[in-house]
XYZ file of C-alpha atoms in Angstrom:
295
model
C 88.978 -34.641 193.962
C 89.951 -32.227 196.750
C 87.798 -29.246 197.692
C 90.609 -26.984 196.569
C 90.676 -28.444 193.069
C 86.880 -28.341 192.899
C 86.882 -24.675 193.783
C 89.353 -23.940 191.017
C 87.382 -25.622 188.232
C 84.628 -23.013 187.797
C 87.227 -20.275 187.393
C 88.949 -22.241 184.641
C 85.641 -23.016 182.965
C 84.693 -19.346 182.843
C 88.051 -18.163 181.478
C 87.740 -16.513 178.053
C 88.577 -18.782 175.151
C 90.746 -17.672 172.290
C 89.370 -18.151 168.814
C 91.451 -20.686 166.936
C 93.097 -19.241 163.836
C 92.703 -21.566 160.877
C 95.792 -21.848 158.696
C 95.362 -22.082 154.929
C 98.114 -23.223 152.572
C 98.612 -21.033 149.481
C 100.916 -22.825 147.004
C 101.775 -19.647 145.057
C 101.823 -16.831 147.614
C 103.480 -14.358 145.209
C 101.101 -15.057 142.324
C 100.061 -11.809 140.638
C 103.192 -9.872 141.572
C 105.206 -8.691 138.557
C 108.455 -10.096 139.941
C 107.090 -13.354 141.375
C 110.281 -15.337 140.545
C 112.490 -12.709 142.227
C 110.333 -12.749 145.370
C 110.828 -16.526 145.468
C 114.557 -16.240 144.838
C 115.044 -13.683 147.595
C 113.166 -15.903 150.006
C 114.820 -19.203 149.096
C 118.202 -18.550 147.438
C 119.739 -15.213 148.413
C 121.429 -14.611 151.790
C 121.748 -10.823 151.859
C 119.766 -8.469 149.643
C 117.221 -5.692 149.952
C 114.692 -3.848 147.813
C 112.513 -0.776 148.420
C 108.751 -1.281 148.522
C 106.050 1.184 147.475
C 103.103 1.409 149.840
C 99.597 1.570 148.418
C 98.009 5.062 148.542
C 95.561 3.997 151.285
C 98.464 3.040 153.572
C 100.279 6.297 152.907
C 97.116 8.177 153.787
C 96.789 6.249 157.054
C 100.418 5.955 158.175
C 102.258 8.595 156.159
C 104.815 7.984 153.450
C 107.184 5.921 155.608
C 109.999 4.265 153.647
C 109.579 0.482 153.545
C 112.294 -2.015 152.625
C 112.160 -5.708 151.842
C 115.117 -7.634 153.292
C 116.063 -11.255 152.758
C 116.576 -11.637 156.502
C 116.621 -9.362 159.553
C 118.474 -9.702 162.887
C 117.378 -12.865 164.737
C 115.178 -13.643 161.694
C 112.683 -11.065 162.960
C 109.617 -10.572 160.750
C 109.830 -6.762 160.901
C 111.625 -3.880 162.588
C 111.128 -0.140 162.741
C 113.883 2.444 162.798
C 113.813 5.613 164.936
C 113.569 7.727 161.772
C 110.332 5.963 160.744
C 111.741 3.474 158.249
C 110.314 -0.040 158.351
C 111.923 -3.281 157.191
C 110.277 -6.661 156.673
C 112.178 -9.947 156.483
C 111.380 -12.645 153.944
C 113.233 -15.407 155.785
C 111.829 -15.890 159.281
C 111.300 -18.594 161.893
C 107.504 -18.541 162.203
C 105.170 -18.557 159.245
C 101.692 -19.595 158.215
C 100.636 -21.366 155.036
C 100.322 -18.040 153.196
C 103.660 -16.256 153.001
C 102.103 -13.224 151.308
C 99.650 -12.775 154.179
C 102.496 -13.157 156.700
C 104.574 -10.464 155.044
C 101.627 -8.115 154.705
C 100.789 -8.476 158.396
C 104.443 -7.908 159.314
C 104.485 -4.703 157.279
C 101.196 -3.489 158.747
C 102.357 -4.316 162.274
C 105.534 -2.320 161.700
C 103.568 0.651 160.365
C 101.296 0.556 163.446
C 104.358 0.583 165.731
C 105.931 3.813 166.896
C 109.265 4.492 165.137
C 112.020 2.647 166.970
C 109.577 0.482 168.915
C 109.437 -3.302 169.199
C 107.228 -4.800 166.480
C 104.875 -7.599 167.559
C 103.757 -9.871 164.714
C 101.382 -12.831 165.238
C 102.703 -16.197 164.003
C 99.302 -16.961 162.439
C 97.763 -13.693 161.298
C 94.412 -15.081 160.149
C 92.424 -13.621 157.239
C 93.368 -10.164 156.029
C 95.195 -8.183 153.349
C 98.085 -9.706 151.438
C 101.104 -8.135 149.754
C 99.115 -7.836 146.544
C 96.604 -5.623 148.411
C 98.948 -3.209 150.187
C 101.785 -2.559 147.726
C 102.084 -0.699 144.451
C 103.362 -3.593 142.370
C 106.341 -3.325 140.060
C 109.789 -4.782 139.363
C 111.938 -5.139 142.468
C 115.006 -2.895 142.556
C 117.264 -5.446 144.208
C 120.496 -4.492 145.944
C 122.861 -7.377 146.676
C 124.984 -7.127 149.831
C 128.218 -8.840 150.851
C 127.140 -8.648 154.498
C 124.361 -7.521 156.790
C 125.658 -4.015 157.487
C 122.526 -2.679 155.783
C 120.656 -3.629 158.973
C 122.483 -1.019 161.012
C 122.053 2.672 161.638
C 125.153 4.884 161.324
C 127.526 4.273 164.231
C 125.735 1.149 165.493
C 128.643 -1.091 164.494
C 130.847 0.751 167.005
C 129.130 -1.272 169.739
C 131.354 -4.370 170.345
C 128.307 -6.589 170.967
C 126.658 -5.485 167.737
C 129.911 -5.915 165.847
C 130.386 -9.462 167.174
C 126.816 -10.398 166.218
C 127.289 -8.911 162.755
C 130.516 -10.843 162.226
C 128.781 -14.113 163.129
C 125.954 -13.395 160.698
C 128.331 -12.401 157.909
C 130.398 -15.567 158.409
C 127.374 -17.667 157.424
C 126.965 -15.991 154.019
C 127.950 -17.880 150.886
C 129.105 -15.569 148.067
C 126.087 -14.970 145.830
C 125.813 -13.040 142.558
C 122.670 -12.014 140.711
C 123.089 -12.906 137.040
C 121.879 -10.652 134.236
C 121.493 -13.445 131.667
C 118.129 -14.538 133.082
C 115.715 -13.012 135.553
C 115.830 -14.619 139.018
C 119.013 -16.567 138.204
C 121.730 -16.583 140.869
C 125.254 -17.948 141.118
C 126.568 -18.971 144.532
C 129.780 -20.490 145.809
C 129.772 -23.159 148.492
C 132.669 -25.267 149.779
C 134.254 -27.261 146.934
C 131.727 -26.261 144.245
C 129.504 -23.532 142.908
C 125.912 -23.500 141.689
C 123.614 -21.634 139.365
C 119.978 -21.707 140.481
C 117.214 -20.199 138.382
C 113.596 -19.654 139.413
C 111.650 -20.311 136.236
C 108.685 -17.974 135.626
C 106.524 -20.512 133.814
C 103.765 -22.948 134.712
C 105.273 -26.016 136.382
C 104.008 -28.584 133.882
C 105.127 -26.548 130.878
C 108.523 -25.871 132.451
C 108.965 -29.542 133.320
C 108.151 -30.599 129.753
C 110.661 -28.075 128.400
C 113.386 -29.361 130.715
C 112.486 -32.931 129.768
C 112.934 -32.114 126.071
C 116.339 -30.619 126.790
C 117.262 -33.601 128.944
C 116.353 -36.072 126.208
C 118.521 -34.086 123.787
C 121.465 -33.912 126.203
C 121.173 -30.136 126.427
C 120.644 -29.627 130.171
C 124.273 -28.893 131.225
C 125.612 -25.349 130.987
C 128.865 -26.526 129.428
C 131.936 -28.636 130.066
C 132.625 -29.568 133.687
C 129.048 -28.684 134.624
C 126.258 -30.978 135.760
C 122.499 -30.537 135.902
C 122.031 -31.441 139.566
C 118.237 -31.513 139.583
C 115.538 -29.101 140.601
C 113.233 -28.183 143.426
C 109.787 -26.651 143.689
C 109.425 -23.411 145.617
C 106.136 -21.555 146.027
C 104.678 -23.075 142.875
C 107.649 -22.584 140.580
C 110.476 -24.872 139.426
C 114.088 -24.045 140.297
C 116.699 -25.984 138.283
C 120.163 -26.266 139.826
C 123.547 -26.755 138.143
C 126.826 -27.838 139.743
C 129.790 -25.801 138.493
C 133.549 -25.712 138.988
C 134.353 -23.820 142.176
C 137.199 -21.768 140.719
C 135.283 -20.267 137.762
C 133.940 -16.781 138.660
C 130.273 -15.847 138.344
C 130.856 -13.554 135.359
C 131.990 -16.527 133.265
C 128.527 -18.092 133.516
C 126.554 -15.212 132.036
C 126.926 -16.447 128.460
C 126.268 -20.149 129.226
C 123.137 -19.211 131.170
C 121.989 -16.922 128.337
C 122.470 -19.756 125.842
C 120.578 -22.173 128.060
C 117.756 -19.640 128.424
C 117.448 -19.614 124.605
C 117.347 -23.417 124.478
C 114.775 -23.481 127.239
C 112.575 -20.859 125.510
C 112.625 -22.898 122.300
C 111.730 -26.092 124.157
C 108.983 -24.253 126.037
C 107.408 -23.077 122.790
C 107.032 -26.613 121.439
C 103.460 -27.900 121.373
C 104.285 -31.468 120.294
C 103.657 -34.245 122.835
C 106.763 -35.644 124.504
C 108.224 -38.636 122.711
C 109.389 -41.759 124.546
C 112.812 -40.275 125.333
C 111.175 -37.071 126.564
C 108.807 -39.016 128.823
C 111.703 -40.970 130.322
C 113.576 -37.727 130.848
C 110.534 -36.216 132.544
C 110.239 -39.157 134.936
C 113.924 -38.867 135.753
C 113.536 -35.174 136.566
C 110.535 -35.865 138.782
C 112.512 -38.497 140.657
C 115.092 -35.883 141.680
C 112.625 -33.149 142.554
C 112.246 -31.658 146.025
C 109.577 -29.298 147.319
C 110.228 -26.220 149.471
C 107.349 -24.493 151.235
């Protein structure tokens, strides 16, 4: 080893070490929130939507009553931004995340509140232990606004900038038409090339929901109607999300009644306390074989 390299080693050895942040996986990050299925849907299913958030009294006392908004996604998938007028926005869909989405979102909101209005918000990718959404918000039903595009990001007049307009057009071009259905909470219709889907975040315990779907499957009652197909389901943040394939040309409004009727069938199947029969068990295994998990 050269003298030069030897002389450099003590300096490296004495450099301060950063404490390693331990990541912890939380399978149901939105557990305890009144609208848990809608939080999941906005994170996993919906391209462009927003909802106002109510800060806990302690935060208002510390930071003032700054308006806070939940957004499905923000420009460049940023975790949070602040506006010059003091408004803060947090994004559900982002590039970096830890194993606890609720902790991530809480830290993003707190970081935005600590930032001067209009400033650049710095959010750590692994926030470590600390408050979660359940600790810093006044919980209640989300007042969701669906958007056809991402213009809700912008301040008045910002779209006059050609660069901003070009970026907005690119973002809007990636949006599939999505409609929030009224027939069931956290149920959404979307249109993709050559077909459409209904996806519904079920509010119930996974095992109970799976048994209910298995009963309906054994009875041939999973489709929403003619020309529809039960495509399968996925798990997202501790909840099941069944998916149906639909004809592309049928508008979203035409699926309100079929979804409402399915919700009744599902509720009846969910209320059953009898063990699954042989057909129900086979149906359950078939459903499990087509199940995916989203984190």
